[in-house]
Every structure is written in C-alpha cells, then in structure tokens.
mmCIF file of C-alpha atoms and ligand atoms in Angstrom:
data_model
loop_
_atom_site.group_PDB
_atom_site.id
_atom_site.type_symbol
_atom_site.label_atom_id
_atom_site.label_comp_id
_atom_site.label_asym_id
_atom_site.label_seq_id
_atom_site.Cartn_x
_atom_site.Cartn_y
_atom_site.Cartn_z
ATOM 1 C CA MET A 1 3.350 8.563 14.717
ATOM 2 C CA THR A 2 4.680 12.099 15.415
ATOM 3 C CA ALA A 3 2.141 15.521 14.919
ATOM 4 C CA VAL A 4 2.572 17.604 12.435
ATOM 5 C CA HIS A 5 4.128 20.835 14.394
ATOM 6 C CA LEU A 6 2.925 24.495 13.292
ATOM 7 C CA PRO A 7 3.518 28.425 15.033
ATOM 8 C CA SER A 8 1.017 29.204 16.785
ATOM 9 C CA ALA A 9 -0.369 31.668 14.053
ATOM 10 C CA THR A 10 -0.325 29.477 11.911
ATOM 11 C CA GLU A 11 -2.661 26.464 14.012
ATOM 12 C CA ALA A 12 -4.898 29.148 14.560
ATOM 13 C CA LEU A 13 -5.869 29.263 10.785
ATOM 14 C CA VAL A 14 -5.563 25.641 10.636
ATOM 15 C CA ARG A 15 -8.303 22.997 11.251
ATOM 16 C CA ARG A 16 -8.302 20.969 14.425
ATOM 17 C CA GLU A 17 -8.570 18.182 12.780
ATOM 18 C CA VAL A 18 -5.867 18.674 10.991
ATOM 19 C CA VAL A 19 -3.235 20.492 13.766
ATOM 20 C CA GLY A 20 -3.765 16.940 16.060
ATOM 21 C CA LEU A 21 -2.974 14.989 12.614
ATOM 22 C CA PRO A 22 0.207 12.120 12.228
ATOM 23 C CA ALA A 23 2.682 12.664 9.873
ATOM 24 C CA TYR A 24 3.245 10.406 6.877
ATOM 25 C CA ASP A 25 6.201 8.666 7.284
ATOM 26 C CA PRO A 26 8.058 8.349 3.874
ATOM 27 C CA GLY A 27 11.465 6.655 5.183
ATOM 28 C CA ALA A 28 14.939 8.508 4.953
ATOM 29 C CA ASP A 29 15.821 10.443 1.586
ATOM 30 C CA PRO A 30 18.363 8.975 -0.293
ATOM 31 C CA ASP A 31 20.421 11.804 -1.199
ATOM 32 C CA GLU A 32 20.893 12.501 2.017
ATOM 33 C CA VAL A 33 21.578 9.151 3.654
ATOM 34 C CA ALA A 34 23.908 8.894 0.666
ATOM 35 C CA ARG A 35 25.767 12.468 1.891
ATOM 36 C CA THR A 36 25.989 11.450 5.168
ATOM 37 C CA SER A 37 27.180 7.661 4.864
ATOM 38 C CA GLY A 38 30.116 8.744 1.997
ATOM 39 C CA VAL A 39 27.650 5.131 -0.261
ATOM 40 C CA ALA A 40 27.270 6.417 -3.303
ATOM 41 C CA ARG A 41 24.529 3.718 -4.236
ATOM 42 C CA ILE A 42 21.894 3.388 -2.011
ATOM 43 C CA ILE A 43 19.974 0.495 -1.419
ATOM 44 C CA LYS A 44 16.213 1.423 -1.063
ATOM 45 C CA LEU A 45 14.471 -1.071 0.690
ATOM 46 C CA SER A 46 11.742 1.155 2.501
ATOM 47 C CA ASN A 47 9.012 1.730 -0.042
ATOM 48 C CA ASN A 48 8.045 -1.300 -1.454
ATOM 49 C CA GLU A 49 8.867 -0.330 -4.697
ATOM 50 C CA SER A 50 10.051 -2.630 -8.159
ATOM 51 C CA PRO A 51 13.938 -2.882 -8.234
ATOM 52 C CA PHE A 52 12.897 -5.113 -11.515
ATOM 53 C CA GLY A 53 11.327 -1.554 -13.120
ATOM 54 C CA ALA A 54 8.077 -0.734 -15.371
ATOM 55 C CA SER A 55 8.058 -3.165 -18.287
ATOM 56 C CA PRO A 56 10.145 -1.805 -21.483
ATOM 57 C CA THR A 57 6.630 -1.151 -23.353
ATOM 58 C CA VAL A 58 6.388 1.887 -20.210
ATOM 59 C CA THR A 59 9.257 3.901 -21.733
ATOM 60 C CA ALA A 60 7.752 4.161 -25.340
ATOM 61 C CA ALA A 61 4.694 5.280 -24.014
ATOM 62 C CA VAL A 62 5.873 7.941 -21.613
ATOM 63 C CA SER A 63 8.802 9.460 -24.314
ATOM 64 C CA ARG A 64 5.276 10.137 -27.016
ATOM 65 C CA HIS A 65 4.348 12.540 -24.337
ATOM 66 C CA LEU A 66 6.723 14.610 -24.185
ATOM 67 C CA THR A 67 6.094 16.863 -27.190
ATOM 68 C CA ASN A 68 3.145 17.032 -25.757
ATOM 69 C CA ILE A 69 3.248 18.636 -22.168
ATOM 70 C CA ALA A 70 0.613 21.809 -23.100
ATOM 71 C CA ARG A 71 -2.607 19.547 -22.654
ATOM 72 C CA TYR A 72 -4.831 18.491 -20.502
ATOM 73 C CA PRO A 73 -4.655 14.810 -19.778
ATOM 74 C CA ASP A 74 -8.586 13.121 -20.606
ATOM 75 C CA PRO A 75 -10.340 13.873 -17.005
ATOM 76 C CA THR A 76 -12.349 10.641 -17.237
ATOM 77 C CA GLY A 77 -9.549 8.594 -18.312
ATOM 78 C CA LYS A 78 -11.180 6.641 -20.850
ATOM 79 C CA ARG A 79 -8.215 4.790 -22.293
ATOM 80 C CA LEU A 80 -7.009 3.063 -19.358
ATOM 81 C CA ALA A 81 -10.816 2.691 -17.694
ATOM 82 C CA GLU A 82 -11.785 0.932 -20.938
ATOM 83 C CA ALA A 83 -8.592 -1.011 -21.036
ATOM 84 C CA LEU A 84 -8.898 -2.103 -16.857
ATOM 85 C CA GLY A 85 -12.347 -3.004 -18.005
ATOM 86 C CA ARG A 86 -12.317 -5.580 -20.337
ATOM 87 C CA ILE A 87 -8.688 -6.990 -18.246
ATOM 88 C CA LEU A 88 -11.259 -7.203 -15.096
ATOM 89 C CA ALA A 89 -15.039 -7.973 -16.548
ATOM 90 C CA VAL A 90 -16.228 -5.171 -14.729
ATOM 91 C CA PRO A 91 -17.870 -1.497 -16.216
ATOM 92 C CA THR A 92 -15.765 1.563 -16.806
ATOM 93 C CA GLU A 93 -19.034 3.607 -15.070
ATOM 94 C CA ARG A 94 -17.602 1.138 -11.652
ATOM 95 C CA ILE A 95 -13.798 1.929 -12.140
ATOM 96 C CA VAL A 96 -12.318 5.300 -10.856
ATOM 97 C CA LEU A 97 -8.234 6.515 -11.534
ATOM 98 C CA GLY A 98 -5.874 7.738 -9.076
ATOM 99 C CA ASN A 99 -3.205 9.839 -8.486
ATOM 100 C CA GLY A 100 -1.517 6.860 -6.610
ATOM 101 C CA SER A 101 -3.968 4.689 -4.785
ATOM 102 C CA GLU A 102 -3.869 6.703 -1.877
ATOM 103 C CA ASN A 103 -5.885 9.763 -3.599
ATOM 104 C CA ILE A 104 -8.888 6.988 -4.326
ATOM 105 C CA LEU A 105 -8.539 6.177 -0.236
ATOM 106 C CA GLU A 106 -8.131 10.234 0.572
ATOM 107 C CA LEU A 107 -11.193 10.633 -2.302
ATOM 108 C CA LEU A 108 -12.923 7.559 -0.647
ATOM 109 C CA CYS A 109 -12.949 9.769 3.367
ATOM 110 C CA GLN A 110 -14.180 13.281 1.327
ATOM 111 C CA ALA A 111 -16.787 11.505 0.037
ATOM 112 C CA VAL A 112 -18.377 9.211 2.884
ATOM 113 C CA LEU A 113 -17.344 10.725 6.848
ATOM 114 C CA ASN A 114 -18.584 12.787 8.761
ATOM 115 C CA PRO A 115 -16.517 14.729 11.992
ATOM 116 C CA GLY A 116 -17.029 12.219 14.872
ATOM 117 C CA ASP A 117 -18.081 8.506 11.980
ATOM 118 C CA LEU A 118 -16.114 5.150 13.096
ATOM 119 C CA VAL A 119 -13.882 4.097 10.569
ATOM 120 C CA VAL A 120 -12.285 0.393 11.233
ATOM 121 C CA THR A 121 -9.210 -1.145 9.976
ATOM 122 C CA GLN A 122 -5.587 -2.787 11.429
ATOM 123 C CA ALA A 123 -2.775 -2.569 13.616
ATOM 124 C CA PRO A 124 -0.229 -2.726 12.355
ATOM 125 C CA GLY A 125 -1.248 -1.049 10.031
ATOM 126 C CA PHE A 126 -1.017 1.907 6.551
ATOM 127 C CA SER A 127 -0.657 4.912 7.911
ATOM 128 C CA LEU A 128 -3.119 6.563 5.810
ATOM 129 C CA HIS A 129 -5.865 3.793 6.985
ATOM 130 C CA GLU A 130 -5.427 6.260 9.542
ATOM 131 C CA ILE A 131 -4.900 9.827 8.365
ATOM 132 C CA PHE A 132 -7.313 10.100 5.957
ATOM 133 C CA PRO A 133 -9.979 9.315 7.854
ATOM 134 C CA ARG A 134 -8.742 11.899 10.655
ATOM 135 C CA MET A 135 -8.103 14.373 8.145
ATOM 136 C CA MET A 136 -11.610 14.415 8.557
ATOM 137 C CA GLY A 137 -12.689 14.304 11.628
ATOM 138 C CA ALA A 138 -13.847 10.909 12.240
ATOM 139 C CA ARG A 139 -12.533 8.093 14.624
ATOM 140 C CA VAL A 140 -10.380 5.329 14.160
ATOM 141 C CA GLU A 141 -10.433 2.168 15.537
ATOM 142 C CA LYS A 142 -7.677 -0.377 15.035
ATOM 143 C CA VAL A 143 -8.278 -4.051 15.249
ATOM 144 C CA PRO A 144 -5.004 -5.660 16.384
ATOM 145 C CA VAL A 145 -3.396 -8.857 14.138
ATOM 146 C CA THR A 146 -2.770 -11.878 16.629
ATOM 147 C CA PRO A 147 0.822 -12.942 17.791
ATOM 148 C CA GLN A 148 1.448 -15.103 14.629
ATOM 149 C CA PHE A 149 0.524 -11.747 12.304
ATOM 150 C CA GLY A 150 -3.242 -13.276 11.833
ATOM 151 C CA PHE A 151 -6.720 -12.784 11.856
ATOM 152 C CA ASP A 152 -7.872 -12.068 15.644
ATOM 153 C CA ALA A 153 -11.743 -12.991 13.981
ATOM 154 C CA ALA A 154 -13.331 -12.195 17.932
ATOM 155 C CA ALA A 155 -11.624 -8.642 18.485
ATOM 156 C CA TRP A 156 -12.483 -8.210 13.888
ATOM 157 C CA LYS A 157 -16.321 -9.210 14.963
ATOM 158 C CA HIS A 158 -16.306 -6.860 18.090
ATOM 159 C CA ALA A 159 -15.674 -3.296 15.839
ATOM 160 C CA LEU A 160 -17.690 -4.338 13.298
ATOM 161 C CA ALA A 161 -20.608 -4.529 15.436
ATOM 162 C CA ALA A 162 -20.417 -0.546 16.635
ATOM 163 C CA PRO A 163 -21.063 -0.260 13.519
ATOM 164 C CA PRO A 164 -17.619 1.418 11.651
ATOM 165 C CA LYS A 165 -19.057 3.726 8.458
ATOM 166 C CA LEU A 166 -15.576 2.689 6.800
ATOM 167 C CA VAL A 167 -13.407 -1.005 7.012
ATOM 168 C CA PHE A 168 -10.121 -0.168 5.618
ATOM 169 C CA LEU A 169 -8.726 -4.106 5.205
ATOM 170 C CA ALA A 170 -5.312 -4.159 3.390
ATOM 171 C CA ASN A 171 -4.981 -7.929 1.967
ATOM 172 C CA PRO A 172 -2.088 -8.677 1.816
ATOM 173 C CA CYS A 173 -1.680 -6.283 5.067
ATOM 174 C CA ASN A 174 1.057 -3.529 5.133
ATOM 175 C CA PRO A 175 2.939 -3.474 6.776
ATOM 176 C CA THR A 176 3.634 -7.425 7.660
ATOM 177 C CA GLY A 177 2.962 -8.955 4.087
ATOM 178 C CA ALA A 178 0.663 -11.290 6.132
ATOM 179 C CA MET A 179 -2.523 -12.206 3.905
ATOM 180 C CA PHE A 180 -6.266 -12.847 4.779
ATOM 181 C CA THR A 181 -7.463 -16.189 3.401
ATOM 182 C CA GLY A 182 -10.850 -16.614 1.783
ATOM 183 C CA ALA A 183 -12.428 -17.746 4.717
ATOM 184 C CA GLU A 184 -11.013 -14.857 7.207
ATOM 185 C CA LEU A 185 -11.918 -12.071 4.378
ATOM 186 C CA ASP A 186 -15.713 -14.192 4.210
ATOM 187 C CA GLN A 187 -16.311 -13.134 8.098
ATOM 188 C CA ILE A 188 -15.228 -9.705 7.557
ATOM 189 C CA VAL A 189 -17.295 -9.098 4.847
ATOM 190 C CA ASP A 190 -20.068 -10.771 6.304
ATOM 191 C CA GLY A 191 -20.067 -9.040 9.383
ATOM 192 C CA THR A 192 -19.218 -5.483 8.012
ATOM 193 C CA PRO A 193 -22.954 -4.210 8.410
ATOM 194 C CA GLU A 194 -24.621 -2.836 4.701
ATOM 195 C CA SER A 195 -24.694 1.065 5.946
ATOM 196 C CA ALA A 196 -20.527 0.463 5.989
ATOM 197 C CA LEU A 197 -18.513 1.383 2.915
ATOM 198 C CA LEU A 198 -15.742 -1.954 2.590
ATOM 199 C CA VAL A 199 -12.861 -0.436 0.859
ATOM 200 C CA LEU A 200 -10.878 -3.321 0.434
ATOM 201 C CA ASP A 201 -7.209 -2.343 -0.696
ATOM 202 C CA GLU A 202 -5.049 -4.940 -2.795
ATOM 203 C CA ALA A 203 -1.702 -3.025 -3.396
ATOM 204 C CA TYR A 204 0.319 -6.201 -3.424
ATOM 205 C CA TYR A 205 -2.669 -8.238 -5.392
ATOM 206 C CA GLU A 206 -0.011 -9.505 -8.101
ATOM 207 C CA PHE A 207 2.039 -10.670 -5.644
ATOM 208 C CA ALA A 208 -0.242 -12.901 -3.605
ATOM 209 C CA ARG A 209 -2.471 -13.684 -6.566
ATOM 210 C CA PRO A 210 -0.101 -16.808 -7.169
ATOM 211 C CA ARG A 211 -0.279 -18.747 -4.265
ATOM 212 C CA PRO A 212 -3.609 -21.085 -4.090
ATOM 213 C CA ASP A 213 -5.598 -19.271 -1.396
ATOM 214 C CA TYR A 214 -5.217 -15.892 -1.815
ATOM 215 C CA PRO A 215 -8.879 -14.691 -2.235
ATOM 216 C CA ASP A 216 -8.951 -11.881 -5.058
ATOM 217 C CA GLY A 217 -10.867 -9.358 -3.320
ATOM 218 C CA LEU A 218 -13.706 -8.565 -7.086
ATOM 219 C CA GLU A 219 -14.531 -12.088 -7.234
ATOM 220 C CA VAL A 220 -14.905 -12.521 -3.598
ATOM 221 C CA LEU A 221 -17.171 -9.035 -3.395
ATOM 222 C CA ARG A 222 -19.342 -9.207 -7.195
ATOM 223 C CA ASP A 223 -22.454 -10.645 -6.104
ATOM 224 C CA ARG A 224 -22.184 -8.905 -2.840
ATOM 225 C CA ASP A 225 -25.413 -6.192 -2.255
ATOM 226 C CA GLN A 226 -23.372 -4.144 -0.201
ATOM 227 C CA PRO A 227 -21.124 -0.949 -0.845
ATOM 228 C CA TRP A 228 -17.736 -1.938 -1.739
ATOM 229 C CA ILE A 229 -14.759 -1.192 -3.486
ATOM 230 C CA VAL A 230 -11.703 -2.716 -4.296
ATOM 231 C CA LEU A 231 -8.520 -0.202 -4.654
ATOM 232 C CA ARG A 232 -5.354 -1.845 -6.691
ATOM 233 C CA THR A 233 -2.057 -0.116 -7.868
ATOM 234 C CA PHE A 234 0.523 0.242 -10.273
ATOM 235 C CA SER A 235 3.531 1.493 -8.363
ATOM 236 C CA LYS A 236 4.372 -2.081 -6.777
ATOM 237 C CA ALA A 237 4.435 -5.238 -9.260
ATOM 238 C CA TYR A 238 4.231 -2.995 -12.571
ATOM 239 C CA GLY A 239 7.292 -0.570 -11.239
ATOM 240 C CA LEU A 240 4.965 2.522 -12.234
ATOM 241 C CA ALA A 241 5.535 3.913 -8.304
ATOM 242 C CA GLY A 242 6.650 7.883 -9.771
ATOM 243 C CA LEU A 243 4.281 8.391 -11.806
ATOM 244 C CA ARG A 244 1.332 7.914 -9.126
ATOM 245 C CA VAL A 245 -1.597 5.943 -10.255
ATOM 246 C CA GLY A 246 -3.953 3.278 -9.658
ATOM 247 C CA TYR A 247 -7.727 2.755 -9.691
ATOM 248 C CA GLY A 248 -11.015 1.102 -7.797
ATOM 249 C CA VAL A 249 -13.016 -0.860 -9.303
ATOM 250 C CA ALA A 250 -16.331 -0.097 -7.362
ATOM 251 C CA SER A 251 -20.000 -1.866 -6.236
ATOM 252 C CA THR A 252 -21.909 0.710 -8.025
ATOM 253 C CA SER A 253 -20.879 3.371 -10.460
ATOM 254 C CA ALA A 254 -23.105 6.000 -8.113
ATOM 255 C CA LEU A 255 -20.238 5.272 -6.083
ATOM 256 C CA VAL A 256 -18.174 6.192 -8.445
ATOM 257 C CA ARG A 257 -20.180 9.154 -9.586
ATOM 258 C CA ALA A 258 -19.930 10.336 -5.961
ATOM 259 C CA LEU A 259 -15.917 10.065 -5.374
ATOM 260 C CA ASP A 260 -15.544 12.433 -9.225
ATOM 261 C CA ARG A 261 -17.521 14.908 -6.957
ATOM 262 C CA VAL A 262 -14.943 15.329 -4.598
ATOM 263 C CA ARG A 263 -11.743 14.449 -7.080
ATOM 264 C CA THR A 264 -9.741 16.861 -9.007
ATOM 265 C CA PRO A 265 -10.382 16.947 -12.416
ATOM 266 C CA TYR A 266 -6.884 16.174 -14.221
ATOM 267 C CA ASN A 267 -6.178 13.563 -11.115
ATOM 268 C CA VAL A 268 -4.164 11.560 -13.365
ATOM 269 C CA ASN A 269 -1.876 12.784 -15.608
ATOM 270 C CA ARG A 270 -1.154 11.896 -18.992
ATOM 271 C CA MET A 271 2.325 10.126 -18.652
ATOM 272 C CA ALA A 272 0.328 8.283 -15.719
ATOM 273 C CA GLN A 273 -2.634 7.003 -17.640
ATOM 274 C CA ASP A 274 -1.063 6.039 -20.853
ATOM 275 C CA ALA A 275 2.145 4.436 -18.965
ATOM 276 C CA ALA A 276 -0.645 2.430 -16.871
ATOM 277 C CA VAL A 277 -2.414 0.813 -20.324
ATOM 278 C CA ALA A 278 1.106 0.002 -21.367
ATOM 279 C CA ALA A 279 1.701 -1.454 -18.632
ATOM 280 C CA LEU A 280 -1.468 -3.928 -18.240
ATOM 281 C CA GLY A 281 -0.160 -4.640 -21.830
ATOM 282 C CA ASP A 282 3.333 -6.649 -20.826
ATOM 283 C CA GLN A 283 1.543 -9.185 -18.776
ATOM 284 C CA THR A 284 5.231 -11.000 -19.363
ATOM 285 C CA HIS A 285 6.812 -8.442 -17.814
ATOM 286 C CA LEU A 286 4.334 -8.534 -14.964
ATOM 287 C CA ALA A 287 5.129 -12.026 -14.553
ATOM 288 C CA ASP A 288 8.033 -12.335 -14.958
ATOM 289 C CA THR A 289 8.487 -9.716 -11.492
ATOM 290 C CA VAL A 290 6.199 -11.669 -9.447
ATOM 291 C CA ARG A 291 8.150 -14.548 -9.840
ATOM 292 C CA ARG A 292 11.807 -13.611 -9.656
ATOM 293 C CA THR A 293 10.146 -11.490 -6.457
ATOM 294 C CA GLY A 294 8.756 -14.637 -4.512
ATOM 295 C CA LEU A 295 12.344 -16.640 -4.834
ATOM 296 C CA GLU A 296 13.490 -13.228 -3.366
ATOM 297 C CA ILE A 297 11.266 -13.014 -0.421
ATOM 298 C CA ALA A 298 11.196 -16.565 0.078
ATOM 299 C CA ARG A 299 15.490 -16.936 0.264
ATOM 300 C CA VAL A 300 15.566 -14.354 2.749
ATOM 301 C CA ALA A 301 13.211 -14.587 4.337
ATOM 302 C CA ALA A 302 14.443 -18.401 5.316
ATOM 303 C CA ARG A 303 18.302 -17.316 5.982
ATOM 304 C CA LEU A 304 16.470 -14.408 7.981
ATOM 305 C CA ARG A 305 14.517 -16.906 10.056
ATOM 306 C CA GLY A 306 17.899 -19.381 9.910
ATOM 307 C CA ALA A 307 19.702 -17.047 12.447
ATOM 308 C CA GLY A 308 17.186 -16.641 14.799
ATOM 309 C CA LEU A 309 15.062 -13.494 13.739
ATOM 310 C CA ARG A 310 11.467 -13.536 13.277
ATOM 311 C CA VAL A 311 9.951 -12.449 9.757
ATOM 312 C CA ALA A 312 6.315 -12.599 9.591
ATOM 313 C CA PRO A 313 4.774 -14.776 6.628
ATOM 314 C CA SER A 314 4.799 -12.622 3.510
ATOM 315 C CA SER A 315 2.669 -13.248 -0.277
ATOM 316 C CA THR A 316 4.542 -9.295 -0.986
ATOM 317 C CA ASN A 317 7.324 -7.919 -1.983
ATOM 318 C CA PHE A 318 8.648 -6.826 1.640
ATOM 319 C CA LEU A 319 9.078 -8.388 4.961
ATOM 320 C CA PHE A 320 8.653 -7.353 8.518
ATOM 321 C CA ILE A 321 11.018 -8.844 10.574
ATOM 322 C CA ASP A 322 11.203 -8.430 14.183
ATOM 323 C CA THR A 323 15.457 -7.586 15.047
ATOM 324 C CA ALA A 324 14.727 -8.127 18.716
ATOM 325 C CA ARG A 325 16.302 -4.730 19.364
ATOM 326 C CA HIS A 326 15.236 -1.196 18.980
ATOM 327 C CA ALA A 327 14.088 -0.631 15.429
ATOM 328 C CA HIS A 328 14.888 2.841 14.934
ATOM 329 C CA SER A 329 18.427 2.198 15.839
ATOM 330 C CA VAL A 330 19.050 -0.634 13.196
ATOM 331 C CA ALA A 331 17.837 1.380 11.097
ATOM 332 C CA LEU A 332 20.475 4.437 11.528
ATOM 333 C CA GLU A 333 22.777 1.961 11.609
ATOM 334 C CA LEU A 334 21.595 0.622 8.389
ATOM 335 C CA HIS A 335 21.754 4.184 6.758
ATOM 336 C CA ARG A 336 25.162 3.985 7.693
ATOM 337 C CA SER A 337 25.886 1.135 5.518
ATOM 338 C CA GLY A 338 23.898 3.060 2.889
ATOM 339 C CA ILE A 339 21.047 0.749 3.427
ATOM 340 C CA ILE A 340 17.149 2.055 3.527
ATOM 341 C CA VAL A 341 14.348 0.173 5.764
ATOM 342 C CA LYS A 342 11.508 1.460 7.703
ATOM 343 C CA ALA A 343 11.530 1.392 11.190
ATOM 344 C CA TRP A 344 8.418 0.530 12.765
ATOM 345 C CA ARG A 345 6.430 3.186 15.175
ATOM 346 C CA GLU A 346 3.456 1.222 16.209
ATOM 347 C CA PRO A 347 3.182 0.408 19.806
ATOM 348 C CA GLY A 348 4.111 -3.688 20.076
ATOM 349 C CA TYR A 349 6.354 -3.248 17.248
ATOM 350 C CA GLU A 350 9.180 -1.020 17.953
ATOM 351 C CA SER A 351 11.233 -3.631 17.070
ATOM 352 C CA PHE A 352 10.350 -4.597 14.136
ATOM 353 C CA ILE A 353 11.723 -2.755 10.339
ATOM 354 C CA ARG A 354 9.819 -2.800 7.295
ATOM 355 C CA ALA A 355 12.230 -4.409 4.228
ATOM 356 C CA SER A 356 11.093 -4.478 0.838
ATOM 357 C CA LEU A 357 13.492 -6.067 -1.482
ATOM 358 C CA ALA A 358 15.932 -5.587 -4.288
ATOM 359 C CA THR A 359 17.965 -7.481 -6.729
ATOM 360 C CA PRO A 360 19.825 -10.785 -5.291
ATOM 361 C CA GLY A 361 22.942 -8.834 -4.858
ATOM 362 C CA GLU A 362 21.591 -5.513 -2.900
ATOM 363 C CA ASN A 363 19.429 -8.281 -0.419
ATOM 364 C CA ASP A 364 22.776 -10.039 0.285
ATOM 365 C CA ALA A 365 24.503 -6.988 1.053
ATOM 366 C CA PHE A 366 20.922 -6.187 3.495
ATOM 367 C CA VAL A 367 21.061 -9.311 4.697
ATOM 368 C CA ARG A 368 24.568 -9.309 6.222
ATOM 369 C CA ARG A 369 24.452 -6.278 7.275
ATOM 370 C CA LEU A 370 21.664 -6.533 9.426
ATOM 371 C CA LEU A 371 22.357 -9.981 10.999
ATOM 372 C CA GLU A 372 25.530 -8.093 12.120
ATOM 373 C CA ILE A 373 23.985 -5.201 13.463
ATOM 374 C CA CYS A 374 22.009 -7.991 15.722
ATOM 375 C CA GLY A 375 24.841 -10.114 16.842
ATOM 376 C CA ARG A 376 23.026 -13.250 14.651
ATOM 377 C CA GLN A 377 25.329 -16.080 12.588
ATOM 378 C CA GLU A 378 23.661 -18.118 10.040
ATOM 379 C CA PRO A 379 24.265 -21.792 10.656
HETATM 380 C C1 PLP B 1 1.948 1.438 -1.923
HETATM 381 C C2 PLP B 1 0.049 1.091 -0.948
HETATM 382 C C3 PLP B 1 -0.557 1.753 -1.544
HETATM 383 C C4 PLP B 1 -0.674 2.951 -2.805
HETATM 384 O O1 PLP B 1 0.354 3.047 -3.104
HETATM 385 P P1 PLP B 1 0.004 4.100 -4.590
HETATM 386 O O2 PLP B 1 1.481 4.144 -4.932
HETATM 387 O O3 PLP B 1 -1.143 4.997 -3.687
HETATM 388 O O4 PLP B 1 -1.057 3.121 -5.574
HETATM 389 C C5 PLP B 1 -1.792 1.872 -0.967
HETATM 390 N N1 PLP B 1 -2.699 0.826 -0.095
HETATM 391 C C6 PLP B 1 -1.174 0.334 0.883
HETATM 392 C C7 PLP B 1 -1.324 -0.802 2.026
HETATM 393 C C8 PLP B 1 0.424 -0.084 0.502
HETATM 394 O O5 PLP B 1 0.822 -0.164 0.690
#
C-alpha cells in the first residue's frame, strides 16, 4: 500500500496518523480502461460485485423514493432493523446499520481505539482492517495464513496473547476466499481475551452458508459473554454495492449505543434502507445468485488449475490466483483487453491477482486472456 502524499503546508495541518495512512486501492477506473483499451464492453472483476444484479423488487422499492428525495432518511433505520431482527432472531437494539459495512468497521475503530492500542488481523487481508485502526493511531499486527491459505493456529495464539484491543477477522477471507472451519473459529474466539472486541466480518456469508462446514458467526458467538460483533453486507450476494448498506449484530445493545454516538445520524440513505428490505424479501433471487456463482467459481477454478495455475480454495464470489508473474504487469495486460482485476500488493503476494466472477461468457474471456498472458495452456 502506498502512503498519501500531501504538499508540506497541508501536511503540517493534518494529523500524523493520517499523513502516514496507506491509500485504499479501489482498482482501475472502468471509464479510463475503456478509453485506453478502446474496448467498449469492459469486464469488471475487481470489486467482488454481483454480475446478476439486485432483485427486481429492489428497483421498484428504489423508484418509489424518487419523488421524496427532499426528506431525510429514518436515522434509526427502523424498518430494515426490524426486518433483520425477525430473520436473525435478535432484538433490534443489537443491530447497527452502516453506509456499507465498511462504515461500521470505521465506527468500531472510532468508538473503541486509543492511540497505541493493538489490533490483530490477517495477512493477506482486507486493507480497511488496517487503514481504519491506523487512522486512530492504533498498531496493527497481521497474522499470516499458512502457505495453503489456511489457519495458522500457533501464529494466532501468539498474536492474541499480546493482548489486542480489537480483532478483525474476515470469514470467508478477502482476498484469499478461503474460510475458517468451526473448530478454527472456536480457537480464535476462545483465544480472544475478554478485554478485546472480536469483529467477525462476514461480507461473503451468503456464498459460504450452503457449505456444511461453514460456521455461521452468529450461531458461534450467540451465547458468548465476551464482546463481539458480526458484520454483513448487501453489497455482495444481494447486489446492492452502489447503494451502500451493511449491518452489524452486536453482543450487546450497549455496543450499538456506543456506535450511535460516533455515527453520522443519517448514515444510511432512504433508498438504501428500503432497497435492503426489498432484497431481504426476495430470497429466491439471492439463492439463484449464490447457486450460479458457486457453479462458476468451481468451473473457472478447475480450468485455471488444469492449466497449471495455483488458485486458493474459494467459498466466495472471487478467486485468488497466483499468476507466477508480476501481478501488476499481468493486470495491465488484462486492462488492455478491457478486463479489470485487482493485482495484489501485500508482501509475498505480489504475483497474485484477485478476480471476482461475472457471467459465464465474460469468465471465459477472462480465462482465455489470462492463460495467454501467463503462457499456459489447457490440457
Ligand atoms: C466488500 C467487503 C466489505 C464491505 O463492503 P461494503 O460494501 O462496505 O458493505 C467488508 N469486508 C470485506 C472483507 C469485504 O470484502
């Protein structure tokens, strides 16, 4: 990650933590790639979005608001919180809504972290699990995955003993796509001291849920006394990334009240709130998205592995692929063909790209071009 560079007069104004903050990498801009490649139909595989879009019921829910834009949204997000509470069997007082679940990651850091506090997360990992803690002046320790992208029990045990103030754990993980089993998750939960807040980021929950060995974080944590929060989002499987809405279920209503103090009052807009309620109401569309994604993930991973590329096991809608080349140049070559992926930059993973899947035809175009660039052939 690269630091943000500021002119010196501005730098003198800005907090030291912010000056040194790594910039979030959103991936290449599709308009820019279309312009430079001359390809009209860009294949965007860089942000783990849904190629199947949102439920048609969402469109209707959003259109109703077009005549009512002058009104502020409900600051408590009552309707959405109640819908979630019913489905998840938790009181609405323990639910927090965010402008994307990223917003809740940020609120948690603002509410909990003092300068110098320790945060433990995983490497390779989701950059905001590092950026938001550092923004508050916290230190971040990253526990590496095993060479097979798995759980390193000894490394986690060591890191949790420090002890941290906050633990960010994504299950399934981004960027690897791999998941912790129930036994592995239990080890982390048991090892997290009661003085720490355990944040379980389940952005890809809906994709992993059909697997019999996937531990549903809410079920694992429900009866635990220690402080925890499970985060989920409408951005990925529900296909609402553009509207920005996610939620958290916290161990106590007191934690939600603390987040409410740092939260901007109208953080989730009117359309996002109602779109999420509509999306929850169409579980058929969700199941269809998850099923089609799973088929494509298995098919594309098998083709890439068949051609000799190493691909991490995925319980998500994306693949983490070792190109065995400098990933940045592979990504640039793909851009020239109008295909956008994310080249990984974390130490030890500079030969990896992360690619979320699109429609079967688009995925085929991606596989064909990637294998050409990497000089690989299918058997
Ligand atoms: C995509 C993602 C999120 C959040 O996305 P929002 O759009 O802000 O809800 C959070 N965590 C991980 C690990 C993700 O990959």
